[in-house]
Tab-separated table of C-alpha atoms in Angstrom:
chain	number	residue	atom	x	y	z
C	1	MET	CA	-16.897	-68.257	9.324
C	2	THR	CA	-19.155	-68.301	12.373
C	3	PRO	CA	-21.928	-65.787	13.078
C	4	THR	CA	-20.084	-64.576	16.150
C	5	LEU	CA	-17.242	-63.435	13.891
C	6	LEU	CA	-19.552	-61.904	11.306
C	7	LEU	CA	-21.364	-59.730	13.798
C	8	PRO	CA	-18.375	-57.608	14.931
C	9	ALA	CA	-17.268	-57.183	11.305
C	10	SER	CA	-20.686	-55.901	10.270
C	11	GLN	CA	-20.798	-53.575	13.237
C	12	ILE	CA	-17.393	-52.172	12.323
C	13	ALA	CA	-18.508	-51.694	8.722
C	14	ASN	CA	-21.628	-49.858	9.834
C	15	GLU	CA	-19.657	-47.626	12.186
C	16	LEU	CA	-17.158	-46.754	9.457
C	17	ALA	CA	-19.963	-45.984	7.009
C	18	GLU	CA	-21.607	-43.687	9.526
C	19	ALA	CA	-18.289	-41.996	10.304
C	20	ILE	CA	-17.575	-41.015	6.702
C	21	ALA	CA	-21.151	-40.448	5.595
C	22	LEU	CA	-21.721	-36.923	4.299
C	23	ASP	CA	-25.020	-35.705	2.925
C	24	PRO	CA	-25.008	-34.106	-0.569
C	25	LYS	CA	-24.812	-30.596	0.891
C	26	GLN	CA	-21.723	-31.464	2.911
C	27	PHE	CA	-19.991	-32.970	-0.117
C	28	TRP	CA	-19.992	-29.528	-1.734
C	29	GLY	CA	-17.729	-28.340	1.070
C	30	ILE	CA	-14.854	-30.414	-0.334
C	31	PRO	CA	-14.469	-28.727	-3.774
C	32	VAL	CA	-15.139	-25.326	-2.204
C	33	ALA	CA	-12.317	-25.935	0.287
C	34	LEU	CA	-9.981	-27.093	-2.504
C	35	ILE	CA	-10.630	-23.910	-4.486
C	36	GLY	CA	-9.851	-21.915	-1.355
C	37	ALA	CA	-6.582	-23.841	-0.925
C	38	ALA	CA	-5.528	-23.028	-4.503
C	39	LEU	CA	-6.345	-19.342	-4.000
C	40	MET	CA	-4.310	-19.383	-0.782
C	41	SER	CA	-1.305	-20.744	-2.666
C	42	PHE	CA	-1.314	-18.031	-5.311
C	43	GLY	CA	-2.130	-15.337	-2.760
C	44	ALA	CA	0.808	-16.313	-0.559
C	45	GLN	CA	3.174	-16.323	-3.534
C	46	TYR	CA	2.150	-12.851	-4.690
C	47	GLN	CA	2.154	-11.396	-1.182
C	48	SER	CA	5.645	-12.746	-0.605
C	49	ARG	CA	6.900	-11.253	-3.868
C	50	GLY	CA	5.335	-7.900	-3.027
C	51	LEU	CA	6.865	-7.771	0.446
C	52	ASN	CA	10.312	-8.743	-0.820
C	53	LYS	CA	10.139	-6.054	-3.511
C	54	VAL	CA	9.197	-3.421	-0.910
C	55	GLU	CA	12.135	-4.505	1.254
C	56	ARG	CA	14.488	-3.984	-1.665
C	57	LEU	CA	12.989	-0.623	-2.593
C	58	THR	CA	13.053	0.721	0.956
C	59	GLY	CA	16.372	-0.879	1.858
C	60	GLU	CA	14.870	-2.061	5.152
C	61	SER	CA	14.142	-5.634	6.174
C	62	ALA	CA	10.668	-6.355	7.550
C	63	GLY	CA	12.002	-9.274	9.579
C	64	SER	CA	11.968	-7.182	12.738
C	65	GLY	CA	8.471	-5.887	12.148
C	66	LEU	CA	6.553	-3.952	9.523
C	67	SER	CA	7.162	-0.207	9.597
C	68	VAL	CA	4.861	2.531	8.287
C	69	LYS	CA	7.155	2.787	5.259
C	70	HIS	CA	6.676	-0.925	4.614
C	71	LEU	CA	2.897	-0.681	4.937
C	72	LEU	CA	2.666	2.257	2.535
C	73	GLY	CA	4.975	0.465	0.113
C	74	LEU	CA	2.884	-2.708	0.239
C	75	LEU	CA	-0.293	-0.816	-0.613
C	76	GLY	CA	1.476	0.503	-3.703
C	77	ARG	CA	2.750	-2.894	-4.909
C	78	PRO	CA	0.315	-4.547	-7.382
C	79	SER	CA	1.647	-8.029	-6.575
C	80	TRP	CA	0.974	-7.624	-2.838
C	81	VAL	CA	-2.477	-6.129	-3.443
C	82	VAL	CA	-3.394	-8.972	-5.819
C	83	GLY	CA	-2.063	-11.507	-3.321
C	84	THR	CA	-4.126	-9.933	-0.540
C	85	LEU	CA	-7.266	-10.040	-2.689
C	86	LEU	CA	-6.629	-13.709	-3.513
C	87	LEU	CA	-6.165	-14.511	0.181
C	88	GLY	CA	-9.391	-12.638	0.900
C	89	LEU	CA	-11.177	-14.822	-1.649
C	90	ALA	CA	-9.542	-17.886	-0.085
C	91	ILE	CA	-11.040	-16.914	3.279
C	92	VAL	CA	-14.475	-16.480	1.664
C	93	PHE	CA	-14.250	-19.969	0.158
C	94	GLN	CA	-13.014	-21.414	3.462
C	95	VAL	CA	-15.914	-19.875	5.368
C	96	GLY	CA	-18.272	-21.192	2.692
C	97	ALA	CA	-16.784	-24.664	3.046
C	98	LEU	CA	-17.107	-24.513	6.839
C	99	SER	CA	-20.786	-23.672	6.439
C	100	LEU	CA	-21.264	-26.780	4.281
C	101	ALA	CA	-19.088	-29.451	5.899
C	102	PRO	CA	-17.620	-30.338	9.317
C	103	LEU	CA	-14.435	-28.602	10.440
C	104	ILE	CA	-12.565	-31.915	10.560
C	105	VAL	CA	-13.284	-32.472	6.838
C	106	VAL	CA	-12.672	-28.954	5.543
C	107	GLN	CA	-9.711	-27.630	7.494
C	108	PRO	CA	-7.118	-30.296	6.599
C	109	LEU	CA	-7.783	-29.907	2.859
C	110	GLY	CA	-5.596	-26.808	3.053
C	111	VAL	CA	-2.652	-29.220	2.831
C	112	VAL	CA	-3.215	-29.059	-0.941
C	113	ALA	CA	-2.068	-25.432	-0.781
C	114	MET	CA	1.290	-26.563	0.598
C	115	VAL	CA	2.061	-28.714	-2.443
C	116	ILE	CA	0.850	-26.077	-4.919
C	117	THR	CA	2.881	-23.343	-3.210
C	118	ALA	CA	6.038	-25.460	-3.184
C	119	VAL	CA	5.743	-25.995	-6.949
C	120	LEU	CA	4.881	-22.339	-7.601
C	121	ASN	CA	7.760	-21.006	-5.514
C	122	SER	CA	10.231	-23.357	-7.175
C	123	ARG	CA	9.095	-22.258	-10.637
C	124	MET	CA	8.891	-18.527	-9.906
C	125	SER	CA	12.083	-18.234	-7.844
C	126	GLY	CA	14.155	-20.705	-9.838
C	127	VAL	CA	15.214	-22.386	-6.578
C	128	GLN	CA	14.947	-26.176	-6.554
C	129	LEU	CA	14.159	-27.888	-3.272
C	130	PRO	CA	16.970	-30.175	-2.033
C	131	LYS	CA	16.193	-33.777	-1.142
C	132	ARG	CA	15.985	-33.134	2.605
C	133	ALA	CA	13.483	-30.312	2.073
C	134	ILE	CA	11.357	-32.572	-0.143
C	135	VAL	CA	11.443	-35.259	2.553
C	136	SER	CA	10.335	-32.670	5.122
C	137	LEU	CA	7.490	-31.579	2.831
C	138	SER	CA	6.449	-35.219	2.465
C	139	LEU	CA	6.425	-35.616	6.253
C	140	CYS	CA	4.120	-32.587	6.526
C	141	VAL	CA	1.666	-33.945	3.964
C	142	GLY	CA	1.805	-37.556	5.149
C	143	GLY	CA	1.489	-36.657	8.809
C	144	ILE	CA	-1.483	-34.332	8.439
C	145	VAL	CA	-3.336	-36.585	5.965
C	146	THR	CA	-2.961	-39.612	8.264
C	147	PHE	CA	-3.911	-37.545	11.322
C	148	VAL	CA	-7.113	-36.389	9.657
C	149	ALA	CA	-7.958	-39.785	8.179
C	150	VAL	CA	-7.883	-41.337	11.651
C	151	ALA	CA	-9.808	-38.406	13.129
C	152	ALA	CA	-12.500	-38.726	10.461
C	153	PHE	CA	-13.126	-42.342	11.469
C	154	THR	CA	-12.972	-41.911	15.232
C	155	ALA	CA	-14.198	-38.384	16.023
C	156	ALA	CA	-17.759	-37.071	16.035
C	157	ASP	CA	-19.326	-33.611	16.083
C	158	ARG	CA	-20.384	-32.328	19.489
C	159	PRO	CA	-22.490	-29.256	20.243
C	160	VAL	CA	-20.474	-26.164	21.162
C	161	THR	CA	-22.021	-25.147	24.468
C	162	ASP	CA	-21.510	-21.759	26.084
C	163	ALA	CA	-19.220	-23.303	28.699
C	164	LYS	CA	-17.014	-24.904	26.031
C	165	MET	CA	-16.878	-21.681	24.020
C	166	ILE	CA	-15.849	-19.703	27.099
C	167	THR	CA	-13.086	-22.269	27.695
C	168	ILE	CA	-11.840	-21.813	24.116
C	169	LEU	CA	-11.926	-18.027	24.508
C	170	ILE	CA	-9.855	-18.219	27.707
C	171	ILE	CA	-7.277	-20.480	26.042
C	172	PHE	CA	-7.159	-18.142	23.042
C	173	ALA	CA	-6.572	-15.135	25.310
C	174	VAL	CA	-3.600	-16.899	26.920
C	175	VAL	CA	-2.208	-17.921	23.513
C	176	LEU	CA	-2.639	-14.375	22.193
C	177	VAL	CA	-0.719	-12.887	25.119
C	178	ILE	CA	2.091	-15.423	24.684
C	179	ALA	CA	2.238	-14.776	20.927
C	180	LEU	CA	2.407	-10.998	21.335
C	181	ALA	CA	5.026	-11.290	24.099
C	182	GLY	CA	7.095	-13.600	21.907
C	183	TYR	CA	6.769	-11.174	19.024
C	184	LEU	CA	8.063	-8.275	21.125
C	185	VAL	CA	11.009	-10.343	22.361
C	186	LEU	CA	11.958	-12.045	19.080
C	187	ARG	CA	10.931	-9.449	16.476
C	188	HIS	CA	14.543	-8.380	15.858
C	189	ARG	CA	15.778	-11.933	15.250
C	190	ALA	CA	13.671	-12.789	12.166
C	191	ILE	CA	13.056	-16.411	13.214
C	192	ALA	CA	10.886	-17.821	10.434
C	193	ILE	CA	9.681	-20.893	12.345
C	194	PHE	CA	8.408	-18.732	15.240
C	195	TYR	CA	6.286	-16.587	12.925
C	196	VAL	CA	5.050	-19.608	10.968
C	197	VAL	CA	4.011	-21.644	14.011
C	198	GLY	CA	2.555	-18.561	15.715
C	199	ALA	CA	0.410	-17.749	12.680
C	200	GLY	CA	-0.700	-21.387	12.391
C	201	VAL	CA	-1.794	-21.552	16.037
C	202	LEU	CA	-3.700	-18.279	15.766
C	203	TYR	CA	-5.414	-19.312	12.527
C	204	GLY	CA	-6.371	-22.630	14.141
C	205	PHE	CA	-8.369	-20.661	16.700
C	206	VAL	CA	-9.745	-18.412	13.941
C	207	ALA	CA	-11.097	-21.460	12.081
C	208	THR	CA	-12.680	-22.750	15.297
C	209	PHE	CA	-14.329	-19.392	16.002
C	210	ALA	CA	-15.511	-19.152	12.380
C	211	LYS	CA	-17.200	-22.549	12.611
C	212	ALA	CA	-18.802	-21.628	15.942
C	213	VAL	CA	-20.015	-18.240	14.711
C	214	ILE	CA	-21.467	-19.757	11.521
C	215	GLY	CA	-23.356	-22.315	13.606
C	216	ARG	CA	-24.695	-19.670	15.983
C	217	PHE	CA	-25.790	-17.372	13.158
C	218	MET	CA	-27.590	-20.257	11.435
C	219	GLN	CA	-29.407	-20.939	14.726
C	220	ASN	CA	-30.242	-17.225	15.132
C	221	GLU	CA	-28.154	-16.977	18.286
C	222	PHE	CA	-26.954	-13.369	18.481
C	223	GLU	CA	-26.231	-13.104	22.196
C	224	TRP	CA	-23.121	-11.454	23.666
C	225	LEU	CA	-20.990	-14.618	23.492
C	226	THR	CA	-21.453	-14.791	19.724
C	227	TRP	CA	-20.115	-11.255	19.297
C	228	VAL	CA	-17.194	-11.981	21.614
C	229	CYS	CA	-16.349	-14.882	19.279
C	230	VAL	CA	-16.550	-12.509	16.300
C	231	LEU	CA	-14.166	-10.113	18.061
C	232	ALA	CA	-11.771	-12.974	18.869
C	233	LEU	CA	-11.958	-14.157	15.252
C	234	VAL	CA	-11.050	-10.707	13.890
C	235	THR	CA	-8.284	-10.217	16.474
C	236	GLY	CA	-6.753	-13.613	15.765
C	237	GLY	CA	-6.941	-12.979	12.034
C	238	LEU	CA	-5.204	-9.591	12.247
C	239	VAL	CA	-2.420	-10.760	14.560
C	240	GLY	CA	-2.003	-13.882	12.441
C	241	MET	CA	-1.652	-11.693	9.349
C	242	LEU	CA	1.083	-9.707	11.120
C	243	PHE	CA	2.939	-12.945	11.826
C	244	VAL	CA	2.538	-14.106	8.224
C	245	GLN	CA	3.974	-10.889	6.780
C	246	ASN	CA	7.006	-11.181	9.070
C	247	ALA	CA	7.371	-14.836	8.081
C	248	TYR	CA	7.553	-13.826	4.409
C	249	SER	CA	10.532	-11.612	5.249
C	250	SER	CA	12.488	-14.428	6.892
C	251	GLY	CA	11.343	-17.473	4.921
C	252	PRO	CA	9.893	-18.581	1.558
C	253	PRO	CA	6.132	-18.730	0.939
C	254	ASP	CA	6.063	-22.528	0.758
C	255	LEU	CA	7.443	-22.693	4.317
C	256	VAL	CA	4.774	-20.222	5.459
C	257	ILE	CA	1.974	-22.209	3.826
C	258	ALA	CA	3.442	-25.480	5.155
C	259	GLY	CA	3.268	-24.125	8.688
C	260	LEU	CA	-0.254	-22.808	8.255
C	261	THR	CA	-1.672	-25.938	6.607
C	262	VAL	CA	-0.111	-28.217	9.233
C	263	VAL	CA	-0.316	-26.241	12.475
C	264	ASP	CA	-3.699	-24.644	11.695
C	265	PRO	CA	-5.694	-27.907	11.301
C	266	LEU	CA	-3.758	-29.615	14.086
C	267	VAL	CA	-4.721	-26.848	16.517
C	268	ALA	CA	-8.335	-26.779	15.322
C	269	ILE	CA	-8.682	-30.547	15.615
C	270	LEU	CA	-6.928	-30.664	18.995
C	271	ILE	CA	-9.412	-28.091	20.259
C	272	GLY	CA	-12.174	-30.356	19.008
C	273	ILE	CA	-10.645	-33.380	20.695
C	274	ILE	CA	-9.618	-31.846	24.031
C	275	VAL	CA	-12.218	-29.117	24.609
C	276	LEU	CA	-15.206	-30.289	22.585
C	277	ASN	CA	-14.674	-34.005	23.391
C	278	GLU	CA	-15.085	-34.991	19.735
C	279	ALA	CA	-12.805	-38.001	20.306
C	280	ALA	CA	-14.348	-39.052	23.606
C	281	HIS	CA	-15.132	-42.508	22.211
C	282	ALA	CA	-11.934	-42.907	20.164
C	283	PRO	CA	-9.986	-46.112	20.903
C	284	GLY	CA	-6.537	-46.003	22.458
C	285	TRP	CA	-4.751	-46.744	19.185
C	286	ALA	CA	-6.361	-43.647	17.628
C	287	ILE	CA	-5.061	-41.407	20.425
C	288	VAL	CA	-1.558	-42.813	19.918
C	289	CYS	CA	-1.907	-42.227	16.176
C	290	PHE	CA	-2.949	-38.606	16.788
C	291	VAL	CA	0.187	-37.973	18.821
C	292	VAL	CA	2.572	-39.757	16.441
C	293	THR	CA	1.228	-38.298	13.178
C	294	GLY	CA	0.958	-34.826	14.683
C	295	LEU	CA	4.595	-34.978	15.742
C	296	ILE	CA	5.607	-36.237	12.281
C	297	ALA	CA	3.871	-33.288	10.625
C	298	LEU	CA	5.487	-30.806	13.014
C	299	ILE	CA	8.904	-32.398	12.443
C	300	GLY	CA	8.308	-31.861	8.741
C	301	VAL	CA	7.670	-28.147	9.299
C	302	VAL	CA	10.819	-27.802	11.407
C	303	GLY	CA	12.810	-29.724	8.793
C	304	LEU	CA	11.505	-27.512	6.004
C	305	ALA	CA	12.521	-24.448	7.998
C	306	LYS	CA	15.979	-25.941	8.485
C	307	PHE	CA	16.703	-27.348	5.033
C	308	HIS	CA	14.861	-24.953	2.692
C	309	PRO	CA	17.522	-23.060	0.669
C	310	GLN	CA	15.644	-19.763	0.955
C	311	VAL	CA	15.251	-19.710	4.727
C	312	GLY	CA	17.282	-16.993	6.393
C	313	ARG	CA	18.153	-15.307	3.133
C	314	ASN	CA	18.564	-11.561	3.019
C	315	VAL	CA	16.294	-10.333	0.264
C	316	LEU	CA	18.075	-6.989	0.261
C	317	ASP	CA	21.144	-8.724	-1.124
C	318	GLU	CA	19.397	-10.915	-3.659
C	319	GLN	CA	19.054	-8.386	-6.428
C	320	PRO	CA	18.923	-4.636	-6.910
C	321	ALA	CA	15.633	-2.819	-6.730
C	322	GLN	CA	13.899	-2.514	-10.061
């Protein structure tokens, strides 16, 4: 082999090593994120059970929106309260992971929650996933893992300037208006995929704001833009929670988690690529791979919403209130 052939190979090796190199502190972000994913799985399962029980007790479906009666009932259901506490802990672990490792490493690890939730829901509900639903779940996992693997090798962190953050805030404001308008129009139709995708998009922005706020706090930047990001983070989190609760009423928890763990990181990474220019030096094949694998993951979510045996069920007819 000639030196001219060895040189490009060594350069590629060095570039790949630099792309995946994490210092010891950043490595801790991986197990922290995995713990958060597991907590998210159990939290979603218990929240879903609590909401379904309240629907049976009140005799009213929450698919068209949570009523005051639903909210009061949820606060009195131990399963929903425990699920909420577990999700709160999951958020704490996620924020901790974001403070340790890059967003592109931490956020996609939530895909683990999708697999755990699918197993948990099958065991606890006694409903086995049909072959087409399993294939859809595999598309979700395979698509998002491949998407992130390529991004990890071709993307790089870029500083979040004030101009870029203002751009993200403007996009978030538009998305928030569209989400709320869609909710008002579709709230009586109980469309699970709308709530799932809506929550995933909102939480993708929440993760981006969380990473930005953590970075600004660590740099002692407490100017007005930082607090606007905090407000946007809280707003996105609350509206996203509203979407998630409605999704539980019209679909199973593993569909909800599938949407969140696919759409959430896709949105966060797309923001990084498009707005923050983290893939400015990515080759053409990587861009094509982003598009293809992202579409595969989204097709998996749609397929799971279509083929999951519990989607569109009426929990009021499943069993009498106990």
